[in-house]
Amino acid sequence: MRISQHSHPSSSSPNRGEDATQPGSVHDRSMGDLLRSVRNLSDVQVSRIVLYQREHELRFGEAAVALKLASEDDVLWALSQQFHYPYAPQDRGKHSPELVVASDPFSAQAEVFRDLCSQVAMSAEAEPQRGGHAVGVVSPDVGDGKTFLAANLAVAFSQVGGRTLLVDADMRTPRQHSVFGIDGSAGLSSALAGRTGTNAIQAVPDLPSLFVMPVGTVPPNPMELLQRPAFALLMQELLTKFDHVVVDTPAFTRGADARVIAARCGSAIAVGRKGRSRIAAMNGVIGALGTCRTKVVGVVMNER
């Protein structure tokens, strides 16, 4: 399934139909105005698009692409501006292709992450508030896709509003610093070891409201660090500073780290890989979360 353009049928003007800007609507500028600006379209070119649009009963953006006066990326960028979604086109190379919610925000895959984001948010609203809310992302085994899910869920949260922090707590095989292309020399391990003065939390370029805390130096004793009071205190502090905290964890096969982390979050999403993860393994993860009083707010079978 593909997500169609978020618009309405157009009439004879690029400022009407899909492009109309009504008082109080989410649109700030019309598609026509945005494409005119980004492609430096002349009045003659806009008139050609409008005529083609009317003759073929297309949206303004579709007509512009058909006439090769705009690209599909231009239209997606314009839509992202209308609906206030940060957009990072893949061909500009700003972000990893894994960040589908950032690079292709109107795709069916991105929509799945937004649905999951809403599910987690609604679950958090039903709980007593302690500032922001946290969710751990767990999986039975390495390679199930939890890092991919955690990264895109964090991007989705940042797009709907509120300060969002992605914590890479996988101190066994950390990868979020690579996904986001940030410095991974300092982070969670630095904070838990009591080393101050390090840039443990970093803003993500071109994705407003999103911050990442990488692992930092991989420690030889991750479980011991997580069991210290410092981790519980850190989570409490983060929940006072961020609206949404998403925590990536090691696989359950790597030890008890994920259970400790999920317990501090209070809620978790269990991730398995379709065609690979066994039902018994998934049930084992869910059962283990229950023993540490962690609410399972979602179970996802990754097809990627």
PDB file of N, CA and C in Angstrom, residues 10 19 23 55 63 76-78 99 116 126 128 139-141 149-150 162 200-201 204 223 241 260 272 277 289 299:
ATOM      1  N   SER A  10      -8.170  19.239  -7.144  1.00  0.00           N
ATOM      2  CA  SER A  10      -7.914  20.642  -7.462  1.00  0.00           C
ATOM      3  C   SER A  10      -8.846  21.133  -8.552  1.00  0.00           C
ATOM      4  N   ASP A  19      -4.530  22.752  -2.715  1.00  0.00           N
ATOM      5  CA  ASP A  19      -3.579  23.772  -2.308  1.00  0.00           C
ATOM      6  C   ASP A  19      -4.211  24.914  -1.543  1.00  0.00           C
ATOM      7  N   PRO A  23      -8.202  29.576   6.669  1.00  0.00           N
ATOM      8  CA  PRO A  23      -7.868  29.981   8.024  1.00  0.00           C
ATOM      9  C   PRO A  23      -8.042  28.814   8.977  1.00  0.00           C
ATOM     10  N   GLU A  55      -6.965  19.798 -17.496  1.00  0.00           N
ATOM     11  CA  GLU A  55      -7.253  18.893 -18.611  1.00  0.00           C
ATOM     12  C   GLU A  55      -7.179  17.421 -18.210  1.00  0.00           C
ATOM     13  N   ALA A  63       0.656  17.304 -11.710  1.00  0.00           N
ATOM     14  CA  ALA A  63       0.771  17.960 -13.014  1.00  0.00           C
ATOM     15  C   ALA A  63       2.171  18.536 -13.212  1.00  0.00           C
ATOM     16  N   LEU A  76       7.186  16.061  -2.373  1.00  0.00           N
ATOM     17  CA  LEU A  76       7.243  15.551  -1.003  1.00  0.00           C
ATOM     18  C   LEU A  76       7.743  16.626  -0.045  1.00  0.00           C
ATOM     19  N   TRP A  77       8.744  17.387  -0.487  1.00  0.00           N
ATOM     20  CA  TRP A  77       9.238  18.480   0.360  1.00  0.00           C
ATOM     21  C   TRP A  77       8.130  19.496   0.610  1.00  0.00           C
ATOM     22  N   ALA A  78       7.381  19.856  -0.437  1.00  0.00           N
ATOM     23  CA  ALA A  78       6.291  20.825  -0.279  1.00  0.00           C
ATOM     24  C   ALA A  78       5.221  20.295   0.668  1.00  0.00           C
ATOM     25  N   LEU A  99      16.334   5.525   8.084  1.00  0.00           N
ATOM     26  CA  LEU A  99      15.419   6.484   8.705  1.00  0.00           C
ATOM     27  C   LEU A  99      14.290   6.819   7.734  1.00  0.00           C
ATOM     28  N   LEU A 116       2.173   3.413  15.342  1.00  0.00           N
ATOM     29  CA  LEU A 116       2.787   2.880  16.556  1.00  0.00           C
ATOM     30  C   LEU A 116       3.057   3.994  17.554  1.00  0.00           C
ATOM     31  N   ALA A 126      -2.768   7.085  29.613  1.00  0.00           N
ATOM     32  CA  ALA A 126      -3.598   6.351  30.569  1.00  0.00           C
ATOM     33  C   ALA A 126      -2.878   6.103  31.890  1.00  0.00           C
ATOM     34  N   PRO A 128      -0.382   7.357  35.237  1.00  0.00           N
ATOM     35  CA  PRO A 128      -0.097   8.556  36.034  1.00  0.00           C
ATOM     36  C   PRO A 128       1.125   9.277  35.477  1.00  0.00           C
ATOM     37  N   SER A 139      13.934  -7.067  21.991  1.00  0.00           N
ATOM     38  CA  SER A 139      13.750  -8.157  21.031  1.00  0.00           C
ATOM     39  C   SER A 139      14.438  -9.413  21.552  1.00  0.00           C
ATOM     40  N   PRO A 140      14.015 -10.577  21.058  1.00  0.00           N
ATOM     41  CA  PRO A 140      14.640 -11.815  21.520  1.00  0.00           C
ATOM     42  C   PRO A 140      16.100 -11.945  21.106  1.00  0.00           C
ATOM     43  N   ASP A 141      16.418 -11.564  19.856  1.00  0.00           N
ATOM     44  CA  ASP A 141      17.740 -11.876  19.325  1.00  0.00           C
ATOM     45  C   ASP A 141      18.327 -10.697  18.549  1.00  0.00           C
ATOM     46  N   LEU A 149      13.597   0.013  14.419  1.00  0.00           N
ATOM     47  CA  LEU A 149      12.299   0.454  14.940  1.00  0.00           C
ATOM     48  C   LEU A 149      12.463   1.604  15.929  1.00  0.00           C
ATOM     49  N   ALA A 150      13.430   1.491  16.844  1.00  0.00           N
ATOM     50  CA  ALA A 150      13.629   2.540  17.848  1.00  0.00           C
ATOM     51  C   ALA A 150      13.972   3.870  17.190  1.00  0.00           C
ATOM     52  N   GLY A 162       6.876  17.950  20.623  1.00  0.00           N
ATOM     53  CA  GLY A 162       7.478  17.604  21.902  1.00  0.00           C
ATOM     54  C   GLY A 162       8.935  17.205  21.733  1.00  0.00           C
ATOM     55  N   ALA A 200      27.079  14.282  26.008  1.00  0.00           N
ATOM     56  CA  ALA A 200      26.395  12.989  25.998  1.00  0.00           C
ATOM     57  C   ALA A 200      25.146  12.997  25.139  1.00  0.00           C
ATOM     58  N   ILE A 201      24.478  14.150  25.016  1.00  0.00           N
ATOM     59  CA  ILE A 201      23.246  14.252  24.232  1.00  0.00           C
ATOM     60  C   ILE A 201      23.486  15.196  23.064  1.00  0.00           C
ATOM     61  N   VAL A 204      19.974  16.279  16.486  1.00  0.00           N
ATOM     62  CA  VAL A 204      20.078  15.672  15.156  1.00  0.00           C
ATOM     63  C   VAL A 204      19.859  16.760  14.103  1.00  0.00           C
ATOM     64  N   MET A 223      26.121  -4.476  32.407  1.00  0.00           N
ATOM     65  CA  MET A 223      25.074  -4.844  33.361  1.00  0.00           C
ATOM     66  C   MET A 223      25.307  -4.171  34.707  1.00  0.00           C
ATOM     67  N   LYS A 241      13.036  16.436  31.337  1.00  0.00           N
ATOM     68  CA  LYS A 241      13.560  17.324  30.298  1.00  0.00           C
ATOM     69  C   LYS A 241      13.022  17.014  28.907  1.00  0.00           C
ATOM     70  N   VAL A 260      16.300  -4.943  32.708  1.00  0.00           N
ATOM     71  CA  VAL A 260      16.595  -3.851  33.644  1.00  0.00           C
ATOM     72  C   VAL A 260      16.213  -2.509  33.028  1.00  0.00           C
ATOM     73  N   GLY A 272      10.001  -8.667  16.911  1.00  0.00           N
ATOM     74  CA  GLY A 272      10.477  -9.929  16.363  1.00  0.00           C
ATOM     75  C   GLY A 272      10.640  -9.797  14.866  1.00  0.00           C
ATOM     76  N   SER A 277      11.775 -15.163  14.117  1.00  0.00           N
ATOM     77  CA  SER A 277      11.535 -15.205  15.562  1.00  0.00           C
ATOM     78  C   SER A 277      10.487 -16.268  15.891  1.00  0.00           C
ATOM     79  N   LEU A 289       9.143  -9.487  30.675  1.00  0.00           N
ATOM     80  CA  LEU A 289       8.775  -8.092  30.928  1.00  0.00           C
ATOM     81  C   LEU A 289       7.702  -8.004  32.000  1.00  0.00           C
ATOM     82  N   VAL A 299       3.510  -5.174  20.188  1.00  0.00           N
ATOM     83  CA  VAL A 299       4.319  -6.288  19.684  1.00  0.00           C
ATOM     84  C   VAL A 299       4.399  -6.115  18.170  1.00  0.00           C
TER      85      VAL A 299
END
